[in-house]
Amino acid sequence: ELLVPSIATMSSGHVFRALSSGGGGGRNLSAFAGRRSAAAAAAVVAAPANTSYIRAPFLVASTTSTSPSCHPLFTSYGQQQRSFLQLPSTRAFSSSDESTEAKAADKSNPLVEPESKETLGFQAETRQLLDIVTHSLYTDKEVFLRELVSNASDALEKLRHVQQVGSSDATVDPGVPLEIRIETDELNGTLTITDTGIGLTKEEMIENLGTIARSGSKAFMNEMSKSSETGGALDASRGIIGKFGVGFYSAFMVGDKVQVRSKSAYKKEEDKAPLVWSSEGVGSYDIGEVPSDVRQDRGASVVVHLKEENLEYSDEKRVESVLKKYSNFVNFPIYLNGNRVNTMEAVWALEPSKVDDDTYASFYKFIAHAYDDPLDKLHYRADAPLEIKALFYIPSFHSEKYGMGRMEPGVSLYSRKVLIESKSQDILPDWMRFVKGAVDSEDLPLSISREKPQDSALIAKLRKALTRKFISHLTTMAKKDPSKYKEEFYREYAFFLKEGVCQDFEFQEQLSKLLYFETSKTMSGELSSLDEYVSRCTPEQKEIYYLCAPSRELALESPYLEAFEKVGREVIFVYTAIDDFVMANLDKFGERPLISAEKGDIDLGKDDAEDDAEDKGESSKTETKLSESEATEFCAWMKQTLGDKISQCKVTNRLGSSPAIVTDNESGALRRMMRMVDTNEGGNPDAMKLPPQQVEINPKHPLIAGINAMKDTEPALAKVCAEQVFDNCLVAAGLLDDGRSMLPRLQDILLCVVKGAEGRSSSRSSASSESVGKEGTEQ
C-alpha cells in the first residue's frame, strides 16, 4: 500500500491503483481524482489475489519512474510543510486487514460521529422555511461563505466584549488569539470554518441552530443596547454583523450535511465535553458529545460536507477568491490553510486624519484593481440620513475613451465591513460610474439575504447625500486648485459631467457650474466656466450665446460669428454633439437663457464703431447693395428656384463677408450623430430627410447682387449659383449630409469660369491684333 498525500502534485503520467473490496486487482483512481481534484488518496500496487502486501507509507509509485520516491506530507493548518526523510518500519499484512485500515483512514475525515447523541426534529413550518432558505433566498451560492465567516466574526466580537467587561477569569484560554481559520479538504470534500470565539452550549445550539430566523447576534445587540442606555456595559454592537438568523442555513445550499462542533468559552462550562450539532437539512438534527479522540478547543467549528456539484468550494483558490470578495475587511484575521487572507485594512472606517497618502494609494490599487495612483480622493462621513462612511477615488484615467465599452459602477456597498453589493448601481447616479471606492453603513436596511438594500426611499436619500457631497468636492477643487481641475480632472472626465447634466436633473444646476468651454475671447486651449462668462458680459446682455463647430478654427471662420464680432459679444464654442445636447437640455444658466448663434431673429444692435463708420461714409461699399424692393424680389425668386428645399427666405443685417446663412435649423452635430446610429438598410433617403430650411441673405454681398443681375439675363447660371449658395449655407451649418452631391454643379460652375476666361482671352488677343495692324498701317 502506498499513501499518496496529494495527487495534484503528481504529473499526468502517474497511475495509481487502489485495493478493491475483493482483495486482489484494483480500480483506476483517475475518476476519483477527477471528482476530488487535488485530493489526497491511499493507493496500493495491484498484486495477485490472496497474497500479502508490504505497507510503505508516504511512498509514491510512478509509471514514469523506475523507483519510488519520497513525497512531502502536509500537516494540519497553521503548520509548515514537512517531509518524511525516513520511512517508518514496514509490516506485512493480508487483504483481510483492509477493514481495519479503512477505519484508521476514516479518522482524518472532518465529519465526526457524535457520542450519546440526541435526535431532535424540526417543526413542519421550520422545514418549509429551511427549504426556502436553502433554495430560494440567495442569488449566488458563494454567499454561504460570507454568512459563515460573518457568524464566526460575531462569535469573536461577543467574546471580546465578555473579556472586556467581565472578570479576568470569566472565560477559558484568555491568551488564545481571536481569529478565524478555514480548512479545505479535497479528499473528503469538506470545508471547515473555525473560530476561537464565544462558543455554544447545548441550550444555545437548540435555540440558535435548531430555530430558524432566531438570531443570537440580534439578541446580543438588543441586550447591549439596553446595557448602554443604563451605562452598565460597553456598546459592542457596532462589531456585530448578523441580524436575521438565517445566514447559517445558507450552508445547506452547497452542503448535504453540516456539523457544528463547539466548546463554550465560559469558565463555568470548562468541565463539560464539547458538543457537536449535525443535520442534513431535512427533518431533524442531532446533538451529542464530540468523540474523545477529536480535539475541539474554545469556539466553534462549522464543517460543511459539500454536495457533488459544489466541490469547487473545497478548492483553496476558489475559497480564497470568495473570501477576498466578501470578507476581506472583517475585524479579525482570517487564515486559509494556514495563510492570512484579509491583509488589507478597511481604510474607509479609519479617521481621515490618521490615514497617510501611501495608505490611501495602496488601498485604491487594491479596491479598484488598478496600477496607477488616484487623481484625487474624498474620505467622507455623515450621520444623516443614516450613519455612513464613504471613501471615493477619482482614477487618473478612464477606459471608456479607449473603446473598452461602458464601465460598470465602481463603488461597492458594505455593511459593517462585509460586502453587501459589489459595484452597486443604487448608491450613486450612473454618470458617477468612473468613481471607485466603498460606502459602508452600520444600520443600512438590508434584504434578508443581505444581498441588496431594502429601504428604497432611504437609499434614494443616501444617493442624494453622496452625490451632493461629491459635487461639492469637485466645486472646491475647481476653486482652490483650478489648474488641477481643468488640466487633469476636466479634460479626462468632462464627458461624465455633461452626461450628468443631461440625465440628473436634480443636480443639473450644480453640475452646470462645473462645465468649462473655450470662447471667442479666450486663447486656444484656455477654458472658461459659465460663471466666468457671465462675469464678462455687458450689463445690457441678458443671454449666453454658443456656437457648435467641429474645431476652433472653423468656429472662428463661421458666418454665424460675424454679427457677434461686430458688436463685441463673446460666444462659447462647443465642439461635440454631447456639448450641443448639453446646451439644449440646460436651456438656461441662472436667469440667462442659452441661445444658439444659429438662431434666427437675434437682435444684437449696432456697436459704436459701426455707427461712426456709417456717419463718416466709411461703411462698406453700397454700390452693390440691393434696394429693399430688389431684396424682396430676390427672396421670392430664391424661394421659387429652390422649391421645397427652403421654407422661407428673408433679408438679414447680421452678415458681413458671407452671402447667406440658414437659421433656426436642427443641430448639425446631433444630426451627424443620429446618422451614425441609423440602422436602416440600404440608406433609406427618407429616414433622415433634411427638412426645409429658413434662409437669410446678405443684400450687401456682391455675390447676391451678381446673382440678382443674372437671374433675368442668364437664368440657368443664376439657378446653379443659387443652389450652390444654399449648399454653402448647409456646409456652414454642418447640415450637408454628403458633399458629393455638389460635384456635378461645381463642375458646371468651373466650366463656366473656364469658358468665360477663354472668351476674355480671345477678346484680348483680337484687340491686340487689331492694335498691331493699325500701328503697321500708320507706319
Tab-separated table of N, CA, C and O in Angstrom, residues 600-601 631 635 648-652 661 663-664 694-699:
chain	number	residue	atom	x	y	z
A	600	GLY	N	-32.358	82.323	-35.579
A	600	GLY	CA	-32.770	83.496	-36.333
A	600	GLY	C	-33.283	84.597	-35.433
A	600	GLY	O	-33.551	84.396	-34.234
A	601	ASP	N	-33.440	85.802	-36.007
A	601	ASP	CA	-34.003	86.961	-35.299
A	601	ASP	C	-33.205	87.330	-34.048
A	601	ASP	O	-33.776	87.689	-33.008
A	631	ALA	N	-34.355	93.340	-52.911
A	631	ALA	CA	-34.113	92.255	-51.963
A	631	ALA	C	-35.371	91.399	-51.781
A	631	ALA	O	-35.302	90.164	-51.732
A	635	CYS	N	-35.633	87.443	-52.838
A	635	CYS	CA	-36.043	86.395	-51.886
A	635	CYS	C	-37.161	85.542	-52.481
A	635	CYS	O	-37.171	84.313	-52.320
A	648	GLN	N	-38.495	79.519	-46.088
A	648	GLN	CA	-38.617	80.975	-46.046
A	648	GLN	C	-37.285	81.587	-46.460
A	648	GLN	O	-36.216	81.027	-46.183
A	649	CYS	N	-37.322	82.706	-47.092
A	649	CYS	CA	-36.123	83.460	-47.445
A	649	CYS	C	-36.371	84.915	-47.065
A	649	CYS	O	-37.395	85.506	-47.445
A	650	LYS	N	-35.426	85.496	-46.308
A	650	LYS	CA	-35.594	86.880	-45.877
A	650	LYS	C	-34.235	87.561	-45.801
A	650	LYS	O	-33.181	86.920	-45.868
A	651	VAL	N	-34.271	88.854	-45.609
A	651	VAL	CA	-33.066	89.680	-45.566
A	651	VAL	C	-32.584	89.789	-44.118
A	651	VAL	O	-33.388	89.850	-43.176
A	652	THR	N	-31.254	89.800	-43.935
A	652	THR	CA	-30.665	89.978	-42.608
A	652	THR	C	-29.550	91.002	-42.672
A	652	THR	O	-28.894	91.172	-43.713
A	661	ILE	N	-26.988	82.575	-44.854
A	661	ILE	CA	-26.936	81.525	-43.831
A	661	ILE	C	-28.315	80.905	-43.710
A	661	ILE	O	-29.317	81.481	-44.163
A	663	THR	N	-30.941	79.551	-40.702
A	663	THR	CA	-31.147	79.771	-39.269
A	663	THR	C	-32.271	78.892	-38.754
A	663	THR	O	-33.059	78.329	-39.518
A	664	ASP	N	-32.321	78.831	-37.422
A	664	ASP	CA	-33.355	78.038	-36.728
A	664	ASP	C	-33.368	76.601	-37.218
A	664	ASP	O	-34.413	75.952	-37.294
A	694	GLN	N	-34.757	77.722	-43.350
A	694	GLN	CA	-35.005	79.159	-43.391
A	694	GLN	C	-33.702	79.850	-43.785
A	694	GLN	O	-32.704	79.735	-43.092
A	695	VAL	N	-33.724	80.571	-44.909
A	695	VAL	CA	-32.514	81.207	-45.440
A	695	VAL	C	-32.577	82.707	-45.191
A	695	VAL	O	-33.616	83.346	-45.384
A	696	GLU	N	-31.424	83.243	-44.733
A	696	GLU	CA	-31.291	84.684	-44.578
A	696	GLU	C	-30.161	85.149	-45.488
A	696	GLU	O	-29.044	84.611	-45.435
A	697	ILE	N	-30.450	86.157	-46.357
A	697	ILE	CA	-29.456	86.619	-47.326
A	697	ILE	C	-28.869	87.956	-46.891
A	697	ILE	O	-29.507	88.727	-46.150
A	698	ASN	N	-27.657	88.208	-47.344
A	698	ASN	CA	-26.967	89.477	-47.088
A	698	ASN	C	-27.091	90.345	-48.340
A	698	ASN	O	-26.405	90.124	-49.341
A	699	PRO	N	-27.951	91.363	-48.349
A	699	PRO	CA	-28.181	92.169	-49.572
A	699	PRO	C	-26.975	93.020	-49.957
A	699	PRO	O	-26.930	93.548	-51.066
